[in-house]
Short mmCIF file of C-alpha atoms in Angstrom, two decimals:
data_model
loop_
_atom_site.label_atom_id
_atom_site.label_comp_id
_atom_site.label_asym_id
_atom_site.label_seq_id
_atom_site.Cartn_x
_atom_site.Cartn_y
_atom_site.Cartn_z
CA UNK C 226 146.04 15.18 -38.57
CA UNK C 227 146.19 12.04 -36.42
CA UNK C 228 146.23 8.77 -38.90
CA UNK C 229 144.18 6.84 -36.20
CA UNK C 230 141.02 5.55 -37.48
CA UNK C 231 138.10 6.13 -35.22
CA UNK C 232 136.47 3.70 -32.81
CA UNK C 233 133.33 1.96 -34.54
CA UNK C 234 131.00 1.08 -31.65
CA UNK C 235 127.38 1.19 -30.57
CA UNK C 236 125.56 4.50 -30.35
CA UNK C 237 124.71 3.56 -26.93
CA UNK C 238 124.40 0.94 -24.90
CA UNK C 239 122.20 -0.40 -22.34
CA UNK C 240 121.78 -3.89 -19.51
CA UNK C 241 120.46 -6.73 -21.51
CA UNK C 242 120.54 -9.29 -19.24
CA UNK C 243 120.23 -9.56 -15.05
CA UNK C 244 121.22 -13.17 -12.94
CA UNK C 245 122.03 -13.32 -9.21
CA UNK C 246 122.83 -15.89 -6.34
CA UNK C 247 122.25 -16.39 -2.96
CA UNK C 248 123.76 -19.14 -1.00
CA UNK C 249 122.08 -21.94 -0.05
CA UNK C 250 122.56 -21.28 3.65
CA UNK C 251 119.77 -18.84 4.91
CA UNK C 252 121.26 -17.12 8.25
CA UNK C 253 118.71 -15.64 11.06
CA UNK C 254 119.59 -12.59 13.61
CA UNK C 255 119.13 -15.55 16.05
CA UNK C 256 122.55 -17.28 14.69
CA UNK C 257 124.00 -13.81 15.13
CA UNK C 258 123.01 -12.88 18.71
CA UNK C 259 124.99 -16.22 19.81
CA UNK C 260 128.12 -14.10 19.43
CA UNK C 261 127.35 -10.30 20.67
CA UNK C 262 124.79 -8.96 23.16
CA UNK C 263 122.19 -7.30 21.08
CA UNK C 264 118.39 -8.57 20.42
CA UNK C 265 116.59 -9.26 17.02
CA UNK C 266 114.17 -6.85 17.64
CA UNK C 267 117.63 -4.18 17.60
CA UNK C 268 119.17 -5.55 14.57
CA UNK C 269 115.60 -5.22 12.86
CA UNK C 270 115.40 -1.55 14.02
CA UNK C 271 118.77 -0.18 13.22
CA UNK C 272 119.34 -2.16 9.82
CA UNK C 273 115.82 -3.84 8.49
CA UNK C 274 117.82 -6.92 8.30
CA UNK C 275 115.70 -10.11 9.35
CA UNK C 276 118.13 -12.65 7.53
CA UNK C 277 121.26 -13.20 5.56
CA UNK C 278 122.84 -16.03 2.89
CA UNK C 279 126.17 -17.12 4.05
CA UNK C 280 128.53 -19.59 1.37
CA UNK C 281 129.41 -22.85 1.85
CA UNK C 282 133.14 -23.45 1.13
CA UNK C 283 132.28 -24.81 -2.41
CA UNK C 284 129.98 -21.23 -3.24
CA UNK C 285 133.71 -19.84 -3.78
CA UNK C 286 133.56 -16.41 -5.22
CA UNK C 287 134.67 -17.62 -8.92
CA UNK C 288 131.20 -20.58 -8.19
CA UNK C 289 128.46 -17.89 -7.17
CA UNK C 290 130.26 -15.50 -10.08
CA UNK C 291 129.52 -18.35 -12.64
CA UNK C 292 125.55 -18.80 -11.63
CA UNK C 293 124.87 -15.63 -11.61
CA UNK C 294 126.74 -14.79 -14.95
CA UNK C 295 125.10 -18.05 -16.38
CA UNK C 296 121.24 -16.33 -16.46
CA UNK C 297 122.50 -12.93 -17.02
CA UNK C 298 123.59 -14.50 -20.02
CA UNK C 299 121.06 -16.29 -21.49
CA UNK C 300 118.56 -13.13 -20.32
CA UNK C 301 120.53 -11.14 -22.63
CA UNK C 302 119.85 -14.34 -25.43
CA UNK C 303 123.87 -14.48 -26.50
CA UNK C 304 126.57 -17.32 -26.17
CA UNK C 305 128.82 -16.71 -23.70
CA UNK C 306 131.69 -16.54 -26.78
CA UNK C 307 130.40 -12.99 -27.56
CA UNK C 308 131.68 -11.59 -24.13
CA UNK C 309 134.16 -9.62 -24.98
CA UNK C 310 135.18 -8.58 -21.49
CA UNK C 311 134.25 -9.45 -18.00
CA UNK C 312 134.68 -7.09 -15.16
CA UNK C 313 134.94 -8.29 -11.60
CA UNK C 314 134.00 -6.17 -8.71
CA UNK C 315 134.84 -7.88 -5.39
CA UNK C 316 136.99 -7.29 -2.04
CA UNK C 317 136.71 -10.89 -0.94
CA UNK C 318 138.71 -12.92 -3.58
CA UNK C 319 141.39 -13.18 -1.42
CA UNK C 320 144.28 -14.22 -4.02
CA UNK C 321 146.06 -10.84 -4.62
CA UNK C 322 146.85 -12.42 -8.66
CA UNK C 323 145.17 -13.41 -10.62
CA UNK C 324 142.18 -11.49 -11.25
CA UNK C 325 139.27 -13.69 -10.31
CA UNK C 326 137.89 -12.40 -13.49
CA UNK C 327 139.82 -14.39 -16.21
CA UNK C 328 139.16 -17.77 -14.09
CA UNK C 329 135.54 -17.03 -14.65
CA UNK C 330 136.06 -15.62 -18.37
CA UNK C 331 137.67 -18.80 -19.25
CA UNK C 332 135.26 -21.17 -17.03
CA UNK C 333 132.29 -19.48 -18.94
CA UNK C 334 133.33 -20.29 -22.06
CA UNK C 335 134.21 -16.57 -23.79
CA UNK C 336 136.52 -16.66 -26.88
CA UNK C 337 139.99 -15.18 -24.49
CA UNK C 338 137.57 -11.83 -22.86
CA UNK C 339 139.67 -9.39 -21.77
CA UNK C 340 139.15 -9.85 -18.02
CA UNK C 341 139.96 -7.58 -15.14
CA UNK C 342 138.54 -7.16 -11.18
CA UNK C 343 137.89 -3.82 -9.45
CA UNK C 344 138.12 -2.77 -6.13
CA UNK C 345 135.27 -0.03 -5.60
CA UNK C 346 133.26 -1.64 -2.58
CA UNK C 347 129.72 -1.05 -2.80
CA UNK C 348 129.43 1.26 -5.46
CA UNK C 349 132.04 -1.44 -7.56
CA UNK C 350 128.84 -2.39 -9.70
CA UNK C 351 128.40 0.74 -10.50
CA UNK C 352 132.25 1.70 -11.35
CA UNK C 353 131.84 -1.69 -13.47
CA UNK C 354 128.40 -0.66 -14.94
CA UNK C 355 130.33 2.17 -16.58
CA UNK C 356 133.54 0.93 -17.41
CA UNK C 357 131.31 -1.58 -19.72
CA UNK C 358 129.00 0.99 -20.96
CA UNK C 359 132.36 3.05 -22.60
CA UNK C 360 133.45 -0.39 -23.81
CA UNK C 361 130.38 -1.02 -25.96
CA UNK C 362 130.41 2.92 -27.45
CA UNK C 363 133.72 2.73 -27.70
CA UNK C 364 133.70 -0.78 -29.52
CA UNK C 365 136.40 -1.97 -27.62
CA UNK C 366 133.58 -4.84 -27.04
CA UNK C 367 130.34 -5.98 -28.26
CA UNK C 368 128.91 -7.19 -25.05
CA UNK C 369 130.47 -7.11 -21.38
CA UNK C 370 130.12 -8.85 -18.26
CA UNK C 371 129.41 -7.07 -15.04
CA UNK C 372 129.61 -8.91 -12.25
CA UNK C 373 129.47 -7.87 -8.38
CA UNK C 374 130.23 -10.94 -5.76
CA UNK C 375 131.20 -11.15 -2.29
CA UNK C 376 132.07 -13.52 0.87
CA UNK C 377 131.92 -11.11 3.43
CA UNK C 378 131.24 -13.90 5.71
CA UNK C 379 134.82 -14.22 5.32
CA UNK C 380 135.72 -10.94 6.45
CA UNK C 381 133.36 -10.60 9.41
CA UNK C 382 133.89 -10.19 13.22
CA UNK C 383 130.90 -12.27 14.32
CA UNK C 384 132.29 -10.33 17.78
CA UNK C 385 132.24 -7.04 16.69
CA UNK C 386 128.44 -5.49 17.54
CA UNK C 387 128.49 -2.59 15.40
CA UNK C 388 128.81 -5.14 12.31
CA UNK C 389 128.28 -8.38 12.88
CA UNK C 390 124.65 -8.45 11.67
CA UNK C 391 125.35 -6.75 8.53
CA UNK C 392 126.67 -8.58 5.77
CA UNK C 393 125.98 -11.27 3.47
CA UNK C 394 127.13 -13.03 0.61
CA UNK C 395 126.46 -13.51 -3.28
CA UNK C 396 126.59 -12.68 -6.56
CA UNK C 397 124.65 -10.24 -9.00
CA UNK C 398 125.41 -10.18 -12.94
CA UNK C 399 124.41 -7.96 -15.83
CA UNK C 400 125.50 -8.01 -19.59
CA UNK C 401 125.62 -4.81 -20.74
CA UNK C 402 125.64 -4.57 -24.92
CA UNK C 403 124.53 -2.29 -27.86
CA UNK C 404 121.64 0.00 -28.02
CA UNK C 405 120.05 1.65 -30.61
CA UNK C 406 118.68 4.36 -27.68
CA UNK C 407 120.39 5.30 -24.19
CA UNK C 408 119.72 2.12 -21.71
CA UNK C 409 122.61 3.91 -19.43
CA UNK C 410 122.90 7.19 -18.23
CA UNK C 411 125.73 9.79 -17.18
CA UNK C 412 127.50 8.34 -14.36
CA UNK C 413 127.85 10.57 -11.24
CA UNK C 414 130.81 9.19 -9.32
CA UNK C 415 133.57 10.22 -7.03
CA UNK C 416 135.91 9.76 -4.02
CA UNK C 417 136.03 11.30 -0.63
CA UNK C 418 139.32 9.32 0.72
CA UNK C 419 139.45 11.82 3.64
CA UNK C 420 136.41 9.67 5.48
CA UNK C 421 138.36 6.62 4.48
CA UNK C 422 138.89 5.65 7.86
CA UNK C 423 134.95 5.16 8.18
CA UNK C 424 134.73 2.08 6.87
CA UNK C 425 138.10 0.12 6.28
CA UNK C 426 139.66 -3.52 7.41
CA UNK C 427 140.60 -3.80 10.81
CA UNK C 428 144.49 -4.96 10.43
CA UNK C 429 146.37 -4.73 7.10
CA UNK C 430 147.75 -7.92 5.59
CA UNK C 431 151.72 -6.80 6.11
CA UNK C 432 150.75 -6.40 9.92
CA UNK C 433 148.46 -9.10 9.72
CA UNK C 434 151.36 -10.87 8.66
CA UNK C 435 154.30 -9.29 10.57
CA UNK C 436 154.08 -12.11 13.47
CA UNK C 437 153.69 -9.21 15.97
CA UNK C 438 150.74 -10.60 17.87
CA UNK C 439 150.59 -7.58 20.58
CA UNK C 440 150.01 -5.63 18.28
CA UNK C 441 147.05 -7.43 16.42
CA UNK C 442 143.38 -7.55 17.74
CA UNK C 443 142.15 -11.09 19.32
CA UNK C 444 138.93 -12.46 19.71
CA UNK C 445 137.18 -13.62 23.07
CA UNK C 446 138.96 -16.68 23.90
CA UNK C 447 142.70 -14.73 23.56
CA UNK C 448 143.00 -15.79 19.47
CA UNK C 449 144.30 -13.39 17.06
CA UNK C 450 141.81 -12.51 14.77
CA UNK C 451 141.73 -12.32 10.70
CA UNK C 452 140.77 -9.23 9.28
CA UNK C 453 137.48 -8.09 8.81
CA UNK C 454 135.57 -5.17 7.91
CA UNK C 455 134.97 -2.11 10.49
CA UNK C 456 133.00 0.74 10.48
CA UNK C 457 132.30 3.72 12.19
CA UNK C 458 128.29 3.55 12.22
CA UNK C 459 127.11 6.51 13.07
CA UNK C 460 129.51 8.58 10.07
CA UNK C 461 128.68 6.47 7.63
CA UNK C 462 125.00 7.02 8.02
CA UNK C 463 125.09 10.38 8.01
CA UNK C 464 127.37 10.62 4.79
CA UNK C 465 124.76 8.12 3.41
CA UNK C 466 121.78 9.88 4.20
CA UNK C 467 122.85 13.63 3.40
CA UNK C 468 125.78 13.43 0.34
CA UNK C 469 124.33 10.37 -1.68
CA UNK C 470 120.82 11.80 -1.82
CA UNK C 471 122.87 14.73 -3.22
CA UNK C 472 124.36 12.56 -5.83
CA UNK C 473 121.44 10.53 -6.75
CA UNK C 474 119.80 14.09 -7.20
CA UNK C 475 122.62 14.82 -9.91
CA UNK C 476 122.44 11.73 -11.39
CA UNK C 477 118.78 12.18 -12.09
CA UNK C 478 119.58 15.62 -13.19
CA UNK C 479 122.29 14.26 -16.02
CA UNK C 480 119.84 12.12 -17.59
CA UNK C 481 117.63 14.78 -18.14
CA UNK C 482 115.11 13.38 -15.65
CA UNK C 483 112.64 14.17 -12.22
CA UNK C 484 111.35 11.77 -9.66
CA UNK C 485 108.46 11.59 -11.58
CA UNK C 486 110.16 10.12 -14.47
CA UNK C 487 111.37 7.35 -12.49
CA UNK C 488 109.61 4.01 -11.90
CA UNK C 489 112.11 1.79 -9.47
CA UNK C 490 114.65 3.13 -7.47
CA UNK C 491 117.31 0.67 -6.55
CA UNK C 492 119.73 1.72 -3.66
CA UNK C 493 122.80 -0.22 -2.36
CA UNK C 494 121.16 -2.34 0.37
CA UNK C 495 123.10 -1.29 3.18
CA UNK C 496 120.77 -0.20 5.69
CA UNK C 497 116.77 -0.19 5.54
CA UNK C 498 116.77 3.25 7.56
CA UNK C 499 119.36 4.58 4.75
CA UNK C 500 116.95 3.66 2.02
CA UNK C 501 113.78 4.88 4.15
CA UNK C 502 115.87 9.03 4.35
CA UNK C 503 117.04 8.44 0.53
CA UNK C 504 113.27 8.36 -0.92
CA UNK C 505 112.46 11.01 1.84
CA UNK C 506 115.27 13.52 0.86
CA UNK C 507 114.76 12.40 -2.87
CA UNK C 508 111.08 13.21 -2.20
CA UNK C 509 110.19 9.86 -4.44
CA UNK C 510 106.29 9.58 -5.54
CA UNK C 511 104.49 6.60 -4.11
CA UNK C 512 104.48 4.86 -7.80
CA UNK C 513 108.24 4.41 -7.89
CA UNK C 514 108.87 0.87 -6.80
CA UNK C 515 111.85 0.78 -3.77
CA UNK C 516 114.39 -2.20 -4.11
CA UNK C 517 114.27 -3.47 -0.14
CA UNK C 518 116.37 -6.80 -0.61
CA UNK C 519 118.34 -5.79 3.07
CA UNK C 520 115.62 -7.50 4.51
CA UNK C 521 116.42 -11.01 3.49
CA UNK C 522 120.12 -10.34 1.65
CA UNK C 523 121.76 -7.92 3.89
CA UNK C 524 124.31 -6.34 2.48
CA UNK C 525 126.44 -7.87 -0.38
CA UNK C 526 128.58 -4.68 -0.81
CA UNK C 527 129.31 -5.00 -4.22
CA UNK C 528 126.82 -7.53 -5.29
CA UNK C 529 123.71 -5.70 -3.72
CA UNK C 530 122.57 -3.60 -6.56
CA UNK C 531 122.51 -6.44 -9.38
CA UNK C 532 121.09 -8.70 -6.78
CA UNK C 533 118.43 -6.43 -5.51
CA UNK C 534 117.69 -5.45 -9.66
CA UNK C 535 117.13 -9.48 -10.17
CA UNK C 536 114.59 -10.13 -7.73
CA UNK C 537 112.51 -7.13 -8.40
CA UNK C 538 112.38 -8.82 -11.78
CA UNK C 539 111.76 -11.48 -10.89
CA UNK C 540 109.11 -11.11 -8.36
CA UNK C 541 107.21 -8.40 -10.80
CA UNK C 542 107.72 -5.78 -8.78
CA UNK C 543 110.17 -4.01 -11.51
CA UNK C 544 109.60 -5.26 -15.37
CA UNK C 545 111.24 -4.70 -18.43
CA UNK C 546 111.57 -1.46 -19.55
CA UNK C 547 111.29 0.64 -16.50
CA UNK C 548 113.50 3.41 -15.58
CA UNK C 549 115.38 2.79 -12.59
CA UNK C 550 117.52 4.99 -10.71
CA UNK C 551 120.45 3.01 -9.01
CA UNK C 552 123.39 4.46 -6.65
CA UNK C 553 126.24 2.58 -4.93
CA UNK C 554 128.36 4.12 -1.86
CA UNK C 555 130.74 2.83 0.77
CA UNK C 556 134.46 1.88 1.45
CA UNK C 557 136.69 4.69 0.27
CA UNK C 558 134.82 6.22 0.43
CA UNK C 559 133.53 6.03 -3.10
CA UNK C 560 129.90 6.58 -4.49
CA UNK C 561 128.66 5.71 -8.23
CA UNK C 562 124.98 6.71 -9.18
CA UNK C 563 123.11 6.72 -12.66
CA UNK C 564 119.93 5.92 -14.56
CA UNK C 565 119.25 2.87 -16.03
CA UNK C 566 116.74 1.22 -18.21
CA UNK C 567 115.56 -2.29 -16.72
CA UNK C 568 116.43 -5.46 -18.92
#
C-alpha cells in the first residue's frame, strides 16, 4: 500500500477572472499594402481582417503580460500573492532562458509562483487552460495564471503576401481557481506533427546564425531577413475547416453537451472564413453568440482566445455564466478544444 497521502484539492475548477491588451498602435490593411501587392478589399475577403494592434518597443511581452494579468486578477477578486503558478504561452519571447513567466510572477507580486512558459502556438491557451485546471484539482495550487501573449510583429515578413496581413499582437489572461461545480470541461487535444511543415518559421536560429548568407532568405533591397512565421495557406485552411470542427464536435460531446446547450462559441481568431465553415459544419443555432475579434485584432496566436473571451465581456455580447465552447489550432500542428463556463 503506497504511504503517499492523497492530493487535497478543489472538486473542480473553473475561469474566475478574464483581462486582455491591445497595443496602443492601431494598424490598417492600408499600412500593409505599402509592402506587398494585394488590395484591402482582398485582405478583407480572404481573412475578415480590417485592422491590427502592433507593440511599441516598451509593450514588451513581460509589459502587455502584466496588464492583462493585472484585471484578470482583480476580476477573479484575489491578491496577486494567492497565485500559485503562472503559465506562459508565447513563441515571441525571444530569450531562450528564462521563462518569461517567473519575470512576470515576480513583477506581479505572487508569494515565489511556480512559473513556467509553453510553446503550443495558437491552441497554447488552451494547453495552459488545462495544465491549470489539473493544478487546482490536484491542489498543487489554489489559483493559477493563464496567460497567452504575443509580438508577432516581430516575427513577420511585411514582404511575404500570403502572411503579411495576418497577425497582431497582445495579451489575454485568465485565473483559473476552485469550483464547487465543473467551470472546465474535458480537454480534447492532440498533435498532427506530420503537417508541421504547414505553418513553421522560415530559417532556424542555428542557420539563422551560421553566417552562411546564401543560404538564408533576403528581403527586397538584397538584406538578409530575420525569421518569421510561414505558412502554407491553402493546407492550413482546409485542416482548419474539416479536422477542428471534428474536434470541437468531441469536445462538446465530453462535456456531455449539443449546440443547443451552448451560448458563445469562441474560436481562435485566425481567419473570419475559418470561423464562418466552423459554425456551418458545427451547425451552431442563431442564439449562440460567435467571438469575431479577427476583425479588429487579427490574429494573436496564442493570445486570441482570452482576448476575444474579454471583449465579448466586455461589450455584453457574452456575460457571466454562459457556456462557451472555445478551440485553439495551429503551429505543430497542435489543436486544444473544451467547454467552458464564462467568468
Amino acid at each position: 500500500m503506497s504511504k503517499i497521502k492523497p492530493s487535497k484539492g478543489a472538486p473542480y475548477a473553473r475561469i474566475l477572472g478574464v483581462g486582455g491588451y491591445r497595443p496602443t498602435r492601431v494598424v490598417p490593411n492600408e499600412v500593409i499594402l505599402e509592402r506587398i501587392d494585394s488590395s484591402d478589399e482582398w485582405i478583407r475577403s480572404r481573412s475578415g481582417i480590417e485592422t491590427r494592434h502592433w507593440a511599441s518597443p516598451e509593450e514588451t511581452v513581460a509589459a502587455m503580460s502584466i496588464e492583462a494579468s493585472g484585471k484578470a486578477i482583480a476580476a477573479a477578486g484575489i491578491d496577486a500573492s494567492r497565485i500559485g503558478a503562472v503559465v506562459v504561452s508565447t513563441v515571441s519571447h525571444f530569450s531562450q532562458t528564462p521563462a518569461i513567466a517567473t519575470e512576470i510572477a515576480d513583477r506581479l507580486g505572487t508569494d515565489k509562483a511556480a512559473a513556467f512558459d509553453i510553446s503550443a502556438g495558437c491552441a497554447g491557451f488552451g494547453y495552459g487552460l488545462t495544465l491549470a485546471k489539473g493544478m487546482v484539482v490536484e491542489g498543487s495550487a489554489e489559483y493559477v495564471l493563464v496567460i497567452g501573449v504575443e509580438r508577432l510583429s516581430d516575427l513577420t515578413d511585411l514582404e511575404d503576401r500570403a502572411t503579411a496581413f495576418l497577425f497582431g499582437d497582445g495579451a489575454g489572461a485568465v485565473v483559473v481557481g476552485p469550483s464547487q461545480e465543473p467551470g472546465i470541461g474535458p480537454t480534447v487535444w492532440g498533435s498532427e506533427g506530420d503537417k508541421s511543415e504547414t505553418i513553421k518559421q522560415t530559417v532556424s536560429w542555428d542557420r539563422f546564425h551560421s553566417g552562411d548568407e546564401s543560404s538564408l532568405p533576403v528581403d527586397s533591397e538584397g538584406n538578409v531577413k530575420f525569421p518569421a512565421i510561414t505558412q502554407e495557406g491553402q493546407a492550413v485552411f482546409r485542416w482548419a475547416v474539416f479536422e477542428m470542427a471534428k474536434v470541437a464536435k468531441e469536445a462538446l460531446d465530453a462535456s456531455g453537451l449539443s449546440p443547443d446547450d451552448l451560448d458563445v462559441f469562441i474560436p481562435h481568431q485566425a481567419n473570419a472564413r475559418i470561423i464562418d465553415s466552423m459554425v456551418k459544419t458545427l451547425k451552431l443555432p442563431e442564439h449562440v453568440t460567435v467571438a469575431r475579434d479577427i476583425r479588429t485584432t487579427g490574429n494573436t496566436s496564442a493570445a486570441s482566445i482570452p482576448l476575444a473571451m474579454e471583449r465579448l465581456l466586455a461589450t455584453g455580447e457574452a456575460k457571466s455564466g454562459d457556456t462557451a465552447l472555445v478551440i485553439g489550432f495551429g503551429a505543430g500542428l497542435v489543436y486544444a478544444a473544451t467547454v467552458v463556463t464564462l467568468p
